[in-house]
Coordinates of C-alpha atoms in Angstrom, one line a residue:
M41 CA 0.1 0.1 0.0
F42 CA 2.9 2.3 0.6
R43 CA 4.0 2.3 -2.7
E44 CA 0.4 2.6 -4.3
N45 CA -0.2 5.7 -1.9
I46 CA 3.0 7.3 -3.4
L47 CA 1.7 6.7 -6.8
L48 CA -1.7 8.0 -6.1
A49 CA 0.0 11.1 -4.5
L50 CA 2.2 11.7 -7.7
E51 CA -0.8 11.2 -9.8
S52 CA -2.8 13.8 -7.9
L53 CA -0.1 16.4 -8.2
R54 CA 0.4 15.7 -11.8
L55 CA -3.2 16.3 -12.6
N56 CA -3.3 19.7 -10.6
K57 CA 0.2 20.9 -11.5
M58 CA -0.3 24.8 -10.8
R59 CA -2.2 24.1 -7.6
A60 CA 0.6 21.5 -6.5
I61 CA 3.4 24.4 -7.5
L62 CA 1.6 27.2 -5.4
T63 CA 1.0 24.7 -2.4
M64 CA 4.5 24.0 -2.5
L65 CA 5.7 27.8 -2.8
G66 CA 5.5 28.2 1.0
I67 CA 7.5 25.2 1.9
I68 CA 10.0 26.2 -0.8
I69 CA 10.5 29.7 0.6
G70 CA 10.7 28.5 4.0
I71 CA 13.2 25.5 3.4
A72 CA 15.4 27.9 1.0
S73 CA 15.5 30.6 3.8
V74 CA 16.6 28.2 6.4
I75 CA 19.3 26.6 4.3
T76 CA 20.7 30.1 3.0
I77 CA 20.8 31.3 6.5
M78 CA 22.5 28.1 7.8
T79 CA 25.0 28.3 4.9
V80 CA 25.8 32.0 5.4
G81 CA 26.2 31.5 9.3
N82 CA 28.6 28.6 8.5
G83 CA 30.2 30.7 6.2
L84 CA 30.5 33.6 8.6
T85 CA 32.0 31.2 11.4
K86 CA 34.5 29.9 8.8
G87 CA 35.6 33.3 7.7
V88 CA 35.8 34.4 11.3
S89 CA 37.8 31.3 12.3
D90 CA 40.1 31.4 9.3
A91 CA 40.7 35.4 10.0
M92 CA 41.6 34.7 13.5
Q93 CA 43.8 31.7 12.8
S94 CA 45.6 33.9 10.3
L95 CA 46.6 36.1 13.4
G96 CA 48.0 33.0 15.1
G97 CA 45.6 30.4 16.4
N98 CA 48.2 29.3 19.0
N99 CA 49.2 32.5 20.0
I100 CA 48.7 34.1 23.4
S101 CA 48.5 38.0 24.0
V102 CA 50.1 39.3 27.0
Y103 CA 49.4 42.9 28.2
I104 CA 49.3 45.0 31.2
E105 CA 46.2 46.4 32.8
E106 CA 45.2 48.3 35.9
K107 CA 43.9 46.4 39.1
G108 CA 40.3 47.2 40.1
M109 CA 40.2 48.5 43.8
E110 CA 37.8 47.6 46.5
E111 CA 37.2 51.0 48.4
E112 CA 35.4 51.2 51.6
E113 CA 32.7 53.9 51.8
A114 CA 31.1 54.4 55.1
D115 CA 30.4 57.2 57.3
E116 CA 31.8 57.1 61.0
G117 CA 29.5 57.0 63.7
T118 CA 26.5 56.5 61.6
G119 CA 26.3 52.9 62.3
E120 CA 25.4 51.9 58.8
E121 CA 26.9 48.8 57.1
P122 CA 29.9 49.9 54.8
V123 CA 29.6 49.9 51.1
F124 CA 31.8 48.2 48.7
G125 CA 32.3 48.8 45.1
T126 CA 34.6 48.7 42.3
V127 CA 36.5 52.0 41.7
E128 CA 37.6 53.0 38.4
Q129 CA 41.4 53.8 38.2
T130 CA 43.1 56.8 36.7
Y131 CA 46.7 55.5 37.8
G132 CA 49.3 56.8 35.5
M133 CA 51.5 54.1 34.6
T134 CA 55.5 54.6 35.3
D135 CA 58.3 53.0 33.4
E136 CA 58.7 50.3 36.3
D137 CA 55.1 49.1 35.3
Y138 CA 56.0 48.0 31.8
F139 CA 57.3 44.7 30.6
T140 CA 60.9 44.6 30.2
A141 CA 63.2 42.5 27.8
E142 CA 64.4 40.9 30.9
M143 CA 61.0 40.0 32.2
I144 CA 60.2 38.5 28.7
R145 CA 63.6 36.7 28.5
D146 CA 63.1 35.3 32.0
L147 CA 59.6 34.0 31.1
C148 CA 61.3 32.1 27.9
D149 CA 64.1 30.7 29.9
H150 CA 61.6 29.4 32.5
Y151 CA 59.2 27.7 29.8
P152 CA 61.6 26.6 27.2
D153 CA 59.3 23.5 26.2
E154 CA 56.2 25.6 25.5
I155 CA 57.4 29.0 24.0
Q156 CA 58.4 29.1 20.5
A157 CA 59.1 32.7 20.1
I158 CA 58.0 36.2 21.4
S159 CA 56.4 38.7 18.8
V160 CA 56.0 42.5 19.4
E161 CA 54.7 44.8 16.8
E162 CA 53.9 48.6 16.6
G163 CA 51.8 50.1 13.8
L164 CA 53.0 53.6 12.5
G165 CA 49.9 53.9 10.2
N166 CA 49.6 54.5 6.5
V167 CA 52.8 56.1 4.8
E168 CA 53.6 57.6 1.4
C169 CA 56.2 55.8 -0.5
V170 CA 58.0 57.6 -3.6
Y171 CA 60.2 55.8 -6.1
N172 CA 61.1 57.6 -9.3
N173 CA 58.4 60.1 -9.0
K174 CA 56.0 57.3 -8.7
S175 CA 54.1 57.1 -5.2
E176 CA 52.2 54.4 -3.4
A177 CA 50.5 54.1 0.0
A178 CA 51.3 51.1 2.4
S179 CA 50.7 50.5 6.0
L180 CA 54.1 50.6 8.0
T181 CA 54.6 48.3 11.1
G182 CA 57.7 47.9 13.3
V183 CA 58.2 44.1 14.3
T184 CA 60.6 41.7 16.1
A185 CA 62.0 38.8 14.8
G186 CA 59.3 36.6 16.6
Y187 CA 56.7 38.3 14.4
F188 CA 57.5 36.0 11.6
Y189 CA 56.9 33.1 13.6
A190 CA 53.5 34.4 14.7
N191 CA 52.4 35.1 11.1
N192 CA 52.8 32.9 8.2
L193 CA 54.4 34.9 5.5
T194 CA 55.9 33.3 2.3
M195 CA 59.2 34.9 1.3
L196 CA 59.6 35.2 -2.5
R197 CA 62.9 37.3 -2.6
G198 CA 65.5 37.9 0.1
S199 CA 65.1 37.1 3.7
Y200 CA 63.6 38.3 7.2
F201 CA 65.7 40.8 9.0
T202 CA 69.0 40.1 10.3
E203 CA 70.2 40.4 13.9
Q204 CA 72.2 43.3 13.1
D205 CA 69.3 45.1 11.5
L206 CA 67.2 44.6 14.5
D207 CA 69.7 45.6 17.0
R208 CA 70.6 48.9 15.6
G209 CA 67.2 49.6 14.0
A210 CA 68.2 50.0 10.5
N211 CA 65.7 51.7 7.9
V212 CA 65.3 48.5 6.0
V213 CA 61.9 46.9 5.0
M214 CA 60.1 44.0 3.9
I215 CA 57.3 44.6 1.4
S216 CA 54.7 42.6 -0.6
D217 CA 55.1 41.5 -4.2
K218 CA 51.9 43.6 -4.9
F219 CA 53.7 46.7 -3.5
A220 CA 56.8 46.0 -5.2
E221 CA 55.2 45.7 -8.8
S222 CA 52.9 48.7 -8.1
L223 CA 56.0 51.1 -6.9
F224 CA 58.9 49.4 -8.7
G225 CA 57.1 48.0 -11.7
D226 CA 59.1 44.6 -11.1
V227 CA 59.8 42.4 -8.1
D228 CA 63.4 41.9 -9.1
R229 CA 64.2 45.7 -9.5
A230 CA 62.5 46.1 -5.9
M231 CA 64.9 43.9 -4.3
G232 CA 67.6 45.9 -2.7
S233 CA 66.4 49.2 -4.0
S234 CA 65.8 52.3 -1.8
F235 CA 63.0 54.7 -2.0
E236 CA 61.7 57.7 0.0
C237 CA 59.3 57.3 2.6
T238 CA 57.3 60.1 4.6
V239 CA 56.7 59.0 8.0
Y240 CA 55.2 61.6 10.6
D241 CA 56.5 64.4 8.5
Q242 CA 59.9 62.7 8.5
H243 CA 61.5 61.8 4.9
L244 CA 63.5 58.6 5.3
E245 CA 65.2 56.6 3.0
M246 CA 64.2 53.0 3.2
T247 CA 66.0 49.8 1.5
V248 CA 64.1 46.8 0.5
T249 CA 65.6 43.6 2.1
G250 CA 62.8 41.0 1.4
I251 CA 59.8 40.4 -0.5
Y252 CA 56.8 38.4 0.7
Q253 CA 53.9 37.1 -1.1
Y254 CA 50.9 39.4 -0.8
Q255 CA 47.5 37.7 0.3
K256 CA 44.4 39.5 -0.4
D257 CA 42.1 40.1 2.6
T258 CA 38.7 38.5 2.5
M259 CA 35.7 40.6 3.3
M260 CA 35.6 39.0 6.9
S261 CA 39.3 39.6 7.6
S262 CA 39.0 43.2 6.7
L263 CA 36.1 43.5 9.0
I264 CA 38.2 42.1 11.8
M265 CA 41.5 43.5 11.3
G266 CA 40.4 46.5 9.4
E267 CA 43.5 46.3 6.8
G268 CA 41.5 46.2 3.4
D269 CA 43.6 45.8 0.6
T270 CA 46.6 48.1 1.8
S271 CA 49.9 46.5 1.5
Q272 CA 51.6 45.6 4.7
M273 CA 55.3 46.8 5.0
Y274 CA 57.4 46.1 7.9
M275 CA 60.8 47.4 9.5
P276 CA 62.5 46.6 12.6
L277 CA 60.7 47.7 15.8
K278 CA 63.6 49.6 17.4
A279 CA 63.6 51.7 13.8
A280 CA 59.9 52.3 14.3
R281 CA 60.3 53.5 17.8
L282 CA 63.2 55.9 16.9
I283 CA 61.0 57.3 14.1
Y284 CA 58.2 58.4 16.3
G285 CA 60.8 59.4 19.0
E286 CA 59.7 57.2 21.7
D287 CA 62.4 56.6 24.1
S288 CA 61.0 53.4 25.6
G289 CA 64.1 51.2 25.2
N290 CA 63.2 47.5 26.0
K291 CA 60.0 48.4 27.7
Y292 CA 56.7 47.0 26.2
Y293 CA 53.2 47.4 26.9
W294 CA 52.3 44.1 25.6
F295 CA 53.8 41.1 23.5
D296 CA 52.6 37.9 22.0
I297 CA 53.8 34.4 22.9
V298 CA 54.0 32.2 20.1
T299 CA 53.6 28.5 21.6
K300 CA 55.1 25.2 20.3
Q301 CA 53.2 22.5 18.4
G302 CA 51.0 20.5 21.1
V303 CA 50.9 23.0 23.6
D304 CA 47.5 23.9 25.2
S305 CA 47.7 27.7 24.5
E306 CA 44.5 28.4 26.5
S307 CA 46.0 26.6 29.7
F308 CA 49.5 28.0 29.1
A309 CA 47.9 31.7 28.9
Q310 CA 46.9 31.3 32.6
T311 CA 50.2 29.8 33.5
A312 CA 52.2 32.5 31.9
Q313 CA 50.0 35.2 33.4
Q314 CA 50.3 33.8 36.9
Y315 CA 54.2 33.4 36.7
L316 CA 54.6 37.3 35.6
T317 CA 52.2 38.0 38.4
D318 CA 53.7 36.1 41.3
T319 CA 57.4 37.0 39.9
Y320 CA 57.2 40.7 39.2
Y321 CA 53.8 42.2 40.0
R322 CA 52.8 40.6 43.3
D323 CA 53.8 43.6 45.1
N324 CA 52.4 46.2 42.6
P325 CA 49.0 47.7 43.9
Y326 CA 47.9 49.3 40.6
I327 CA 49.2 47.1 37.8
Q328 CA 48.9 43.3 36.9
P329 CA 49.6 41.4 33.7
S330 CA 46.9 39.5 31.8
A331 CA 47.0 37.0 29.1
F332 CA 44.5 35.3 26.7
S333 CA 44.9 32.7 24.0
M334 CA 43.6 33.5 20.4
S335 CA 42.3 29.9 20.3
S336 CA 39.8 30.8 23.2
V337 CA 38.6 33.9 21.3
V338 CA 38.2 31.7 18.2
D339 CA 36.0 29.3 20.1
E340 CA 34.0 32.0 21.8
M341 CA 33.2 34.0 18.5
S342 CA 32.3 30.6 16.8
G343 CA 29.9 29.8 19.7
V344 CA 28.2 33.1 19.2
M345 CA 28.0 32.7 15.5
G346 CA 26.5 29.6 15.9
K347 CA 23.9 30.7 18.2
V348 CA 23.0 33.6 16.2
T349 CA 22.8 31.7 13.0
L350 CA 20.3 29.0 14.9
A351 CA 18.1 31.8 16.1
I352 CA 17.8 33.5 12.7
S353 CA 17.1 30.1 11.2
A354 CA 14.2 29.5 13.8
I355 CA 12.9 33.0 12.8
A356 CA 12.9 32.1 9.1
A357 CA 11.3 28.9 9.8
I358 CA 8.2 30.6 10.6
A359 CA 7.6 30.6 6.9
L360 CA 7.3 26.7 7.0
V361 CA 4.4 27.4 9.3
V362 CA 2.7 29.4 6.6
G363 CA 3.6 26.8 4.1
G364 CA 2.0 24.2 6.2
I365 CA -1.3 26.1 6.5
G366 CA -1.3 26.1 2.7
V367 CA -0.8 22.4 2.5
M368 CA -3.7 21.9 4.9
N369 CA -5.9 24.4 2.9
I370 CA -5.3 22.5 -0.2
M371 CA -5.8 19.2 0.9
L372 CA -9.0 20.2 2.4
V373 CA -10.2 21.4 -1.0
S374 CA -8.7 18.3 -2.4
I375 CA -10.8 16.0 -0.3
T376 CA -13.8 17.9 -0.7
E377 CA -13.3 17.4 -4.7
R378 CA -12.5 13.5 -4.1
T379 CA -15.6 13.0 -1.9
R380 CA -17.1 10.4 -4.2
E381 CA -13.6 8.6 -5.0
I382 CA -13.4 8.5 -0.9
G383 CA -16.8 7.0 -0.7
T384 CA -16.3 4.4 -3.4
R385 CA -12.9 3.2 -2.0
K386 CA -14.8 2.9 1.4
A387 CA -17.5 1.0 -0.3
L388 CA -15.1 -1.5 -1.7
G389 CA -13.8 -2.1 1.7
A390 CA -11.0 0.6 2.4
T391 CA -10.6 1.1 6.2
N392 CA -10.2 4.4 8.0
G393 CA -6.5 3.8 8.4
S394 CA -5.8 3.4 4.8
I395 CA -7.8 6.6 3.7
R396 CA -6.1 8.5 6.4
T397 CA -2.7 7.2 5.0
Q398 CA -3.4 7.9 1.5
F399 CA -4.1 11.7 2.2
I400 CA -1.2 11.9 4.8
T401 CA 1.3 10.4 2.1
E402 CA -0.1 13.0 -0.4
A403 CA 0.6 16.0 2.0
I404 CA 4.1 14.3 2.9
I405 CA 5.0 14.2 -0.9
I406 CA 4.0 17.8 -1.5
C407 CA 6.3 19.1 1.5
L408 CA 9.1 16.9 0.5
L409 CA 9.2 17.9 -3.2
G410 CA 9.0 21.5 -1.8
G411 CA 11.7 20.9 0.8
V412 CA 14.1 19.4 -2.0
I413 CA 13.6 22.4 -4.4
G414 CA 13.8 24.7 -1.5
I415 CA 17.3 22.8 -0.6
V416 CA 18.6 23.5 -4.1
I417 CA 17.7 27.1 -4.2
G418 CA 18.8 27.9 -0.6
S419 CA 22.3 26.0 -1.4
A420 CA 22.7 27.9 -4.3
L421 CA 21.9 31.4 -2.8
G422 CA 24.1 30.4 0.4
M423 CA 27.0 29.5 -1.8
I424 CA 27.0 32.6 -3.8
A425 CA 26.7 34.8 -0.7
T426 CA 29.6 33.2 1.0
A427 CA 31.8 33.3 -2.2
V428 CA 30.9 37.1 -2.3
M429 CA 32.0 37.3 1.4
G430 CA 35.4 35.4 0.6
A431 CA 34.5 32.5 2.5
L432 CA 32.8 30.0 0.2
S433 CA 30.8 27.5 2.3
G434 CA 27.8 25.0 1.2
P435 CA 25.2 23.4 3.5
T436 CA 26.0 20.9 5.9
P437 CA 24.5 17.3 5.8
F438 CA 23.1 18.3 9.1
S439 CA 21.3 21.2 7.6
I440 CA 20.0 19.3 4.6
L441 CA 18.8 16.3 6.9
L442 CA 17.3 18.7 9.2
S443 CA 15.4 20.6 6.3
L444 CA 14.1 17.2 5.0
G445 CA 13.0 16.0 8.6
V446 CA 11.2 19.4 9.1
A447 CA 9.5 19.2 5.9
M448 CA 8.3 15.5 6.5
A449 CA 6.9 16.8 9.8
V450 CA 5.1 19.6 8.3
G451 CA 3.4 17.2 6.0
I452 CA 2.3 14.9 8.9
F453 CA 1.2 17.5 11.3
F454 CA -0.7 19.8 8.8
G455 CA -1.8 16.7 6.6
Y456 CA -3.3 15.0 9.6
Y457 CA -6.6 17.0 9.8
P458 CA -7.7 16.9 6.4
A459 CA -6.6 13.0 6.2
N460 CA -8.5 12.2 9.5
K461 CA -11.6 14.2 8.0
A462 CA -11.6 11.9 4.9
A463 CA -11.0 8.9 7.1
K464 CA -14.1 9.7 8.9
M465 CA -16.4 10.2 6.0
N466 CA -19.5 8.1 5.9
P467 CA -19.4 6.1 2.7
I468 CA -23.2 6.5 1.8
D469 CA -23.0 10.2 2.3
A470 CA -19.9 10.2 0.2
L471 CA -21.4 8.5 -2.4
R472 CA -24.4 10.9 -2.6
Y473 CA -22.1 13.7 -2.7
E474 CA -22.4 16.0 -5.8

């Protein structure tokens, strides 16, 4: 009977094609909306994760923050209970409060099996570069040697900065191949060449010692890092500090730890924070070190994106309720039109259960066909949207199976009442129906 019911349902749809298509339209729109939103949500989550991973998925950022202080406020002699509250600090940091090179070196010596490198960077913003009367803008950043462990740069020409360049703060730079072609016209010509660079109203001569492969930022990474298509240009950190005249020596407000493979960065972040606190900041009443891992940020953002996607998908699924009501309406019309058919079947011995199953099957077939069409349309729209965002993603097997399951559930739920109404018809009254 199952196969026969399916054939009867398909034959009914064939005889009323336009009505069937209009009935399925609500289901198609609902399923397509859910699939599109879930696909875009997966793409956004993947884009956020990839963008954060490009910053160093196993990196740990360590920085200085002011402590919150508890202050007791009570009027003496009033007998009132004291009131405690967090007081915002306005403490001005001194040189003794900053991290020093000795502190960082001690941390590395204490945890040699966990720490691979230390990265420090300081941005100088966008600068104007000139070569042979041709100008080009770039974003200039001062970095330490550890920066290149923390960030995956593919070198095409030359090499990273030498220890001598880093120690003396030489005016040498690493540029991207895109920037080299724009300013010099050729990557080979750019290597070893010098050009004028205006930084903070200072006209400096920079020499190219390395060229790395430029990677275009996706829409998502641009939103997170705010870099856009501007090429990054790197110079030794000491040289950057000399440019903007900061006499901070080996003092740092923050730094990044690049952990070795296999190290739980989230757990080690707490370990490093505790070690610096106990060793150097235990007696400091105002300042304390703080650390967090990029992996924890990635996990947290992915979780938030997943919840947002599910919430929006649930809202979009309301369209399925509208589609289900349409299915119920059409099934009631179909039953009215086929009253004599129902009476004939019951007169020939069809049970109430077989009549009910026939019309529930028809409702399920309508919803399943609409669901399949909706999945195809939703998948296409979702892939187009994620491709535009630069994080191409398709529907997951879970979302497809969930959509098909929901479509079947809608068919059963909204098809049961009309089917039950048909099953309870009196065969004599049904045969008399005109």
